[in-house]
Structures are given as structure tokens and as C-alpha cells.
mmCIF file of N, CA and C in Angstrom:
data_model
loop_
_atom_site.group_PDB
_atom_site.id
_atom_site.type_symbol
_atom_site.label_atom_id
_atom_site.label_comp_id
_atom_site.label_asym_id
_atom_site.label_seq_id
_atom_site.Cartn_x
_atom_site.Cartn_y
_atom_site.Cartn_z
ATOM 1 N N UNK A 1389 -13.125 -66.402 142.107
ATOM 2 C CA UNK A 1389 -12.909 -64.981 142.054
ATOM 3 C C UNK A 1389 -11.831 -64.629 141.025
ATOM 4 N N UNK A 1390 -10.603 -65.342 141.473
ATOM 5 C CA UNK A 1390 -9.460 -65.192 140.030
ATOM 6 C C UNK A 1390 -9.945 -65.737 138.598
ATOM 7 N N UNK A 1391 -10.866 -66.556 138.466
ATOM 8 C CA UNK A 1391 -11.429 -66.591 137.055
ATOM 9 C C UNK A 1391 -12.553 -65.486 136.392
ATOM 10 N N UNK A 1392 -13.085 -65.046 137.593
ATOM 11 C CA UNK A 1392 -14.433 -63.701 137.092
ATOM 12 C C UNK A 1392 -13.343 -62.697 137.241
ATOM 13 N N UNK A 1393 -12.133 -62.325 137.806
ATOM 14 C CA UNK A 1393 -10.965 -61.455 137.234
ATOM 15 C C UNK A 1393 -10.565 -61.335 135.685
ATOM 16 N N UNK A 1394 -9.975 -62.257 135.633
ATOM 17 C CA UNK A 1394 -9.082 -62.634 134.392
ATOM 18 C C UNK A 1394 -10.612 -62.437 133.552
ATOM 19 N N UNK A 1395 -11.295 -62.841 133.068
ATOM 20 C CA UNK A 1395 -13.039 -63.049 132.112
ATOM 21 C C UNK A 1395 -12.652 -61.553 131.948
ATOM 22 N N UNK A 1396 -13.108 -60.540 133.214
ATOM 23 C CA UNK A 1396 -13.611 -59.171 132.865
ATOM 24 C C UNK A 1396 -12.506 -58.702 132.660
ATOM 25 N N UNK A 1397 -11.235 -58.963 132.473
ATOM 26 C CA UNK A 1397 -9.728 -58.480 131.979
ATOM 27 C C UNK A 1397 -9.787 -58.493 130.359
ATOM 28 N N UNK A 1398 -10.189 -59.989 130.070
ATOM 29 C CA UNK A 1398 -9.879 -60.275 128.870
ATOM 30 C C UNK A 1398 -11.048 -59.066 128.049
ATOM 31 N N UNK A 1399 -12.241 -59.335 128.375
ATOM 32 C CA UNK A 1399 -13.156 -58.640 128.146
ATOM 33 C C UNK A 1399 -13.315 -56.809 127.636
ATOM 34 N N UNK A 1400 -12.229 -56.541 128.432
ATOM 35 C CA UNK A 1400 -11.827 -55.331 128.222
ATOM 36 C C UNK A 1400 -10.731 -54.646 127.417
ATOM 37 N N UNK A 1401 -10.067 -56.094 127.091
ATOM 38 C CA UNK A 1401 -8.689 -56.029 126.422
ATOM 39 C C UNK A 1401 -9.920 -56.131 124.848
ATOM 40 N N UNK A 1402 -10.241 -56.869 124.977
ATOM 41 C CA UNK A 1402 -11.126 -57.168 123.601
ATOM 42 C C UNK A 1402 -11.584 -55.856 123.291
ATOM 43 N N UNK A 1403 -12.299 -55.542 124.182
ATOM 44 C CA UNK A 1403 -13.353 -54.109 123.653
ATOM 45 C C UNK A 1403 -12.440 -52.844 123.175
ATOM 46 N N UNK A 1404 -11.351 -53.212 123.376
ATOM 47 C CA UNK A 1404 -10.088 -52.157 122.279
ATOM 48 C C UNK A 1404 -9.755 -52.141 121.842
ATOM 49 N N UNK A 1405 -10.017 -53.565 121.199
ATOM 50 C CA UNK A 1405 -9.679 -53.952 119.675
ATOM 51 C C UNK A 1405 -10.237 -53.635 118.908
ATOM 52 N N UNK A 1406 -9.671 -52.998 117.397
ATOM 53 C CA UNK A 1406 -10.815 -52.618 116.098
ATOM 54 C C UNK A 1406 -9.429 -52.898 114.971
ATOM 55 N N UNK A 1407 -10.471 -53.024 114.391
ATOM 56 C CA UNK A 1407 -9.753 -53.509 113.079
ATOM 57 C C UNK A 1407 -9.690 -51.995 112.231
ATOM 58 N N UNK A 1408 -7.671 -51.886 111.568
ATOM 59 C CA UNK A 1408 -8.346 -50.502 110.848
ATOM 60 C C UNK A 1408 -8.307 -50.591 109.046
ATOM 61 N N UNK A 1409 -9.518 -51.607 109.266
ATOM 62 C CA UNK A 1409 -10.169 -52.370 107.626
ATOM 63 C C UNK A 1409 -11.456 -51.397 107.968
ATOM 64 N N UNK A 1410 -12.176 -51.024 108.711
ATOM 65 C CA UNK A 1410 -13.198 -50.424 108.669
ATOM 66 C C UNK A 1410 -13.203 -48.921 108.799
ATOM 67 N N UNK A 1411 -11.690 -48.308 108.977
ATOM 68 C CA UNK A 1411 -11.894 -46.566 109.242
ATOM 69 C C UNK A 1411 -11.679 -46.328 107.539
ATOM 70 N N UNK A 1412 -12.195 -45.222 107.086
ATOM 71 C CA UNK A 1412 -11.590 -44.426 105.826
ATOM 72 C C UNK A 1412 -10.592 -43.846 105.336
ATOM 73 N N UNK A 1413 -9.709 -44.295 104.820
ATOM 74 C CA UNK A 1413 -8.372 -43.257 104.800
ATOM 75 C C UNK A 1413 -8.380 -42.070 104.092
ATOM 76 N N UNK A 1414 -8.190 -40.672 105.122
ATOM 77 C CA UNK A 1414 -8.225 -39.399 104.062
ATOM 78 C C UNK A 1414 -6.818 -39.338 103.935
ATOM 79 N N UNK A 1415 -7.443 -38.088 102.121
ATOM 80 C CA UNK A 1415 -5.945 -37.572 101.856
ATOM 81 C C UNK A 1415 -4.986 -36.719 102.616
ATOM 82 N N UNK A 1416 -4.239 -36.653 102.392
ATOM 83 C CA UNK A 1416 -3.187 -35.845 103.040
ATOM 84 C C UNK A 1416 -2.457 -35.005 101.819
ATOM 85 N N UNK A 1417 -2.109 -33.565 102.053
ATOM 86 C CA UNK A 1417 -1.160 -32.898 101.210
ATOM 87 C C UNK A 1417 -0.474 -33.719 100.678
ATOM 88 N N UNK A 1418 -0.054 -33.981 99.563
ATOM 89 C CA UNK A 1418 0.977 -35.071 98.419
ATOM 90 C C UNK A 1418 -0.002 -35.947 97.955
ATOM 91 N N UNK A 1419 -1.617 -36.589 98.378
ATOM 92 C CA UNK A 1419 -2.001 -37.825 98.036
ATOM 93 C C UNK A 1419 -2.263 -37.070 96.966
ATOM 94 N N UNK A 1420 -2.569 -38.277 96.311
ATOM 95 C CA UNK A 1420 -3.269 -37.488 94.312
ATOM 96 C C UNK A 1420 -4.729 -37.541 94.517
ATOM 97 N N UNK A 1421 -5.373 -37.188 95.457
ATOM 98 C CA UNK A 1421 -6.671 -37.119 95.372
ATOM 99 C C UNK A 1421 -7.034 -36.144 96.815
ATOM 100 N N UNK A 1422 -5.954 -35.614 96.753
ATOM 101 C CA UNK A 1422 -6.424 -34.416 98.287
ATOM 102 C C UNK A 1422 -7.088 -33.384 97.552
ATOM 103 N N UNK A 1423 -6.687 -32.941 96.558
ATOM 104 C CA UNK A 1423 -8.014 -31.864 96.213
ATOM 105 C C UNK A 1423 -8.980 -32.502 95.247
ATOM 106 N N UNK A 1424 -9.748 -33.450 95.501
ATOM 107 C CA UNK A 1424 -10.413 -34.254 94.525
ATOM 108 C C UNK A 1424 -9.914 -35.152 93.686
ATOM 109 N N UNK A 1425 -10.717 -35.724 92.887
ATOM 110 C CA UNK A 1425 -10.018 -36.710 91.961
ATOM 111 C C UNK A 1425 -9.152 -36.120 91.085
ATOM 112 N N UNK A 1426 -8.209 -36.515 90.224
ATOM 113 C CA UNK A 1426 -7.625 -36.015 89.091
ATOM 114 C C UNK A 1426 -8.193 -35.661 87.627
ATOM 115 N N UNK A 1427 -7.829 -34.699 87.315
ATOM 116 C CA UNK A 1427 -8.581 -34.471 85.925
ATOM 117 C C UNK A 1427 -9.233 -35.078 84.802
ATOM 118 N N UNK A 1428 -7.441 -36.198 85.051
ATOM 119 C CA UNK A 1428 -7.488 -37.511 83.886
ATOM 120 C C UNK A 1428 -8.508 -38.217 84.619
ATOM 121 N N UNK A 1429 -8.784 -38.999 83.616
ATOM 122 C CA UNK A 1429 -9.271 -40.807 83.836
ATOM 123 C C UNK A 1429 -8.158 -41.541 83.407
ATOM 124 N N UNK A 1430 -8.569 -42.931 84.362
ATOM 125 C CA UNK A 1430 -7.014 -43.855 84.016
ATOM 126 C C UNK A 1430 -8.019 -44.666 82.899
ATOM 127 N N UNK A 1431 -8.115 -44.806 81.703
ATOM 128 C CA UNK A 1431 -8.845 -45.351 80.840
ATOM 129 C C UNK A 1431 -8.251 -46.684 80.183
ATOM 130 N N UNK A 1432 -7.407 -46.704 80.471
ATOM 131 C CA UNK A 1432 -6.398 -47.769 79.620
ATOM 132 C C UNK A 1432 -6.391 -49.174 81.020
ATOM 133 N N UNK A 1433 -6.226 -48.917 82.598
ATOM 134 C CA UNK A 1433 -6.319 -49.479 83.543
ATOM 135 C C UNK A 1433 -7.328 -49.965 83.579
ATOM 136 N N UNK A 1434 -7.428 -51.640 83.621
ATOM 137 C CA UNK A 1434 -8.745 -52.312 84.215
ATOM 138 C C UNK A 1434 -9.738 -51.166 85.512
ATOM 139 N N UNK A 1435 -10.383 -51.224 85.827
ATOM 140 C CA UNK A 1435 -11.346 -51.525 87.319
ATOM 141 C C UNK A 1435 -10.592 -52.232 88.393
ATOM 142 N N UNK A 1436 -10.022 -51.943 89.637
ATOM 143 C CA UNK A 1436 -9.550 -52.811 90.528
ATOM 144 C C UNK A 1436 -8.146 -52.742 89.935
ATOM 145 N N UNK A 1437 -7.578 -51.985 89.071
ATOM 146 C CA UNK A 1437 -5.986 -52.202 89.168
ATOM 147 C C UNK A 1437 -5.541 -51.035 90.770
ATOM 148 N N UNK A 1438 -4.618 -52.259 90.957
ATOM 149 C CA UNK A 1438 -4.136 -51.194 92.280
ATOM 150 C C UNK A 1438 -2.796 -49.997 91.798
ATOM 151 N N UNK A 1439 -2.433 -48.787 92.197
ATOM 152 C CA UNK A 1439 -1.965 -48.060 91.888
ATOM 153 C C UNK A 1439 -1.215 -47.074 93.545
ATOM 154 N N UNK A 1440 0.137 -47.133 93.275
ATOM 155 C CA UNK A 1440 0.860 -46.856 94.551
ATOM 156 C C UNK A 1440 1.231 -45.296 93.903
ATOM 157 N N UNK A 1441 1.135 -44.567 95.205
ATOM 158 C CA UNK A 1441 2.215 -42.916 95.499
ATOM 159 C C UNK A 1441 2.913 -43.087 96.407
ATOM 160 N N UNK A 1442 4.163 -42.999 95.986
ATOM 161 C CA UNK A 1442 5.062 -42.348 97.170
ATOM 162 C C UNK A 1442 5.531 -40.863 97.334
ATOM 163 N N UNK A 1443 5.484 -39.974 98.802
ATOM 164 C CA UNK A 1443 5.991 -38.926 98.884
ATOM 165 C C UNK A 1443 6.427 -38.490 99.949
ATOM 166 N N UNK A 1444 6.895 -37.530 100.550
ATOM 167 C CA UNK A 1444 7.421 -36.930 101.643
ATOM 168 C C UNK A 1444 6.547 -35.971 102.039
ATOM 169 N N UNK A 1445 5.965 -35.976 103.497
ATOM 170 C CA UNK A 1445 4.832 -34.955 104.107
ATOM 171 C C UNK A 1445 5.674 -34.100 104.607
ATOM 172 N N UNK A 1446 4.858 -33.325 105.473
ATOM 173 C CA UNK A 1446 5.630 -31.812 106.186
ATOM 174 C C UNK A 1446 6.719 -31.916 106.447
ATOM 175 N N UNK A 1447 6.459 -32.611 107.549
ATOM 176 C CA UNK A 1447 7.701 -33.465 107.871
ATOM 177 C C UNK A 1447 8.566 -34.078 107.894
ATOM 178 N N UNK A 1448 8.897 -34.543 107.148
ATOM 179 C CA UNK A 1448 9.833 -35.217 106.125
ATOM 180 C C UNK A 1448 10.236 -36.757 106.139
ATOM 181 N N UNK A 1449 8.621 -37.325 106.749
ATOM 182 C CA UNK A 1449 8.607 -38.241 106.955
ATOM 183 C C UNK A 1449 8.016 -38.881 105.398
ATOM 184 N N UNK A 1450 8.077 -40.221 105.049
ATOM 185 C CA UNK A 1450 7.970 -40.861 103.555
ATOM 186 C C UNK A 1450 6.506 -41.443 103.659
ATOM 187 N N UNK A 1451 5.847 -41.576 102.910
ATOM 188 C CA UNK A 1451 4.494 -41.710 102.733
ATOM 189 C C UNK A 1451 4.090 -42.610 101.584
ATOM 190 N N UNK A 1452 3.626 -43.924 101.777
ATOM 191 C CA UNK A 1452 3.546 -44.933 100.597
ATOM 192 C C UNK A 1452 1.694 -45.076 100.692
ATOM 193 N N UNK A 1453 1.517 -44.480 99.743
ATOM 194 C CA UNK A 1453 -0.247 -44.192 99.525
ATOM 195 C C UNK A 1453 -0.374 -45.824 98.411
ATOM 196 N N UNK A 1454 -1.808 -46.438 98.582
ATOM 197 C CA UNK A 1454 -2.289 -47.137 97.695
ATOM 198 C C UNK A 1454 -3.582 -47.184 97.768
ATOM 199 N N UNK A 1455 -3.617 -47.172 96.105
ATOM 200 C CA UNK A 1455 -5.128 -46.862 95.844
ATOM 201 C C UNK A 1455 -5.230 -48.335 94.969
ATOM 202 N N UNK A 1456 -7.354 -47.900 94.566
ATOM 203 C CA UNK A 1456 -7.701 -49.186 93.624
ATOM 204 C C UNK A 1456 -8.286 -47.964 92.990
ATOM 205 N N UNK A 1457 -8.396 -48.586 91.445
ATOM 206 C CA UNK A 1457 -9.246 -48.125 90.397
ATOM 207 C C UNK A 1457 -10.793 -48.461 90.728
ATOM 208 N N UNK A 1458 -11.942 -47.845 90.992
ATOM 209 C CA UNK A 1458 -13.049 -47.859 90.861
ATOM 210 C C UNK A 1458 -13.450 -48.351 89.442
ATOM 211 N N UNK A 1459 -14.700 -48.764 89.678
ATOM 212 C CA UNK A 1459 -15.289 -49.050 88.256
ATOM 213 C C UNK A 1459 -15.746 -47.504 87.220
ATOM 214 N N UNK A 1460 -15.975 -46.310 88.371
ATOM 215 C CA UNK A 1460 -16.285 -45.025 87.381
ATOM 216 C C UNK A 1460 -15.214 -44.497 86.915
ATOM 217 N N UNK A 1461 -13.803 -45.022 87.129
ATOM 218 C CA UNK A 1461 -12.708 -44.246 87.319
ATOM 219 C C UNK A 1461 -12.080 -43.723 87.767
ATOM 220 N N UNK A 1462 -12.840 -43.593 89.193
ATOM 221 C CA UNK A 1462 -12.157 -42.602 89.968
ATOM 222 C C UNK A 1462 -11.030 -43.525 91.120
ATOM 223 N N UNK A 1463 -10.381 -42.581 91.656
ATOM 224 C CA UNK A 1463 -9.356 -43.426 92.953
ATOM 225 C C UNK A 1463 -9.689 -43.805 93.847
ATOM 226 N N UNK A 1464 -9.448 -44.611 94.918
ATOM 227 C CA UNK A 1464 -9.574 -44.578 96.376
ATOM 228 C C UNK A 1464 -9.298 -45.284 96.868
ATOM 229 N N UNK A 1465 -8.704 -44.017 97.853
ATOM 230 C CA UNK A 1465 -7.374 -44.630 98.840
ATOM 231 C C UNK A 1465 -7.750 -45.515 99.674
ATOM 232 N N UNK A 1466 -6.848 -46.679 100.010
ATOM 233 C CA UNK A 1466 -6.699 -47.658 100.713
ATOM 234 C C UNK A 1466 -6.134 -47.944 101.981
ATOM 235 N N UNK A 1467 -4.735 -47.450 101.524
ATOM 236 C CA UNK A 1467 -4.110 -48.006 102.570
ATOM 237 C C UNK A 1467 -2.785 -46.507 102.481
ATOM 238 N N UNK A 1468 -2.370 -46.045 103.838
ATOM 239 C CA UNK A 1468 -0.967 -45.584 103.662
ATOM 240 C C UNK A 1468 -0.443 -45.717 104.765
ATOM 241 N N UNK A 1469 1.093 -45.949 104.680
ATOM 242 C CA UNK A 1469 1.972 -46.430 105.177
ATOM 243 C C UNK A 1469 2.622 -45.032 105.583
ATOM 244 N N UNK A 1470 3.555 -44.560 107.075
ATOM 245 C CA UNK A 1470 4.336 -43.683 107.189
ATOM 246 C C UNK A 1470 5.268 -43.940 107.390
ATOM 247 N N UNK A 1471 6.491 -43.339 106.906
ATOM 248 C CA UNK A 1471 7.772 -44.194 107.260
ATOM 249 C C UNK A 1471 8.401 -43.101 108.267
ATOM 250 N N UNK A 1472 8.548 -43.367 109.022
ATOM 251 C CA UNK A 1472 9.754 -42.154 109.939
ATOM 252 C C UNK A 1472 11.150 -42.339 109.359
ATOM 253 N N UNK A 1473 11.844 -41.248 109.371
ATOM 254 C CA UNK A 1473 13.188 -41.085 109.003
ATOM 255 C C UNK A 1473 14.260 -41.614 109.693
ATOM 256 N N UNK A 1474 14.111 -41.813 111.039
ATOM 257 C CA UNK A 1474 14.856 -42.523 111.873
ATOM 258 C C UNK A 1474 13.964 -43.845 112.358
ATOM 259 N N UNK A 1475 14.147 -44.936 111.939
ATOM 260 C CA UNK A 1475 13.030 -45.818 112.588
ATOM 261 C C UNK A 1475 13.871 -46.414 114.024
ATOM 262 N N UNK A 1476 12.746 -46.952 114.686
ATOM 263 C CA UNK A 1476 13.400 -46.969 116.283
ATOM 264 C C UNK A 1476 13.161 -48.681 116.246
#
């Protein structure tokens, strides 16, 4: 009985796991691609060069955006980081 416990424990601990490699990251006010891509093209940058923003949201919390260069040129975001102002 304590092993068909613990099984359907673990089982459930699992099923709330997700990896967040598979959600999309949207922009946020400050990213360089919240109102679409940018005007420029990065033309001089390989394909796959990675490219960092840092900024401060509403809140005045710090915001470390990273993107990759697409092969058409365009951005997209990867990964961002929030920093709180007081970290605990």
C-alpha cells in the first residue's frame, strides 16, 4: 500500500513538471521587438548571432532580454531574465 502511495505521489509531482524551453517568450514594453521587428536589418551580423537588451519595466524592476538573429533577419526572443530590486 505505502509503495502504490509514494508511485501515485511521484506521478503527480511529475505531471507538473514542464520545461520552459517549450513556452514562447512575448515582448514586453522596452523589448526591441514589442511593436514588431525593427526597421533596420542587422546585415553585418551572421544568422544565429545572439544579441542581449537590458532595461527597466513599469516597475522598476531590470529586465535582461536575449535574442538570436534569424536567417531573414529578423529577432527572436529567447530568453528574459527579471531582476527584482530587492532580491530576497
Amino acid at each position: 500500500m505505502k509503495t502504490l502511495l509514494s508511485i501515485l505521489m511521484a506521478v503527480a509531482v511529475l505531471a507538473g513538471c514542464t520545461t520552459g524551453e517549450t513556452e514562447e517568450v512575448k515582448p514586453i514594453p522596452g523589448s526591441i521587438t514589442y511593436n514588431g521587428q525593427p526597421r533596420t536589418k542587422l546585415t553585418k551580423s551572421p544568422p544565429g548571432s545572439v544579441l542581449h537588451n537590458s532595461f527597466y519595466d513599469q516597475t522598476g524592476s531590470k529586465v535582461l532580454e536575449t535574442y538570436i538573429l534569424q536567417p531573414d533577419r529578423t529577432l527572436k526572443l529567447t530568453r528574459r531574465e527579471i531582476i527584482p530590486d530587492f532580491p530576497m
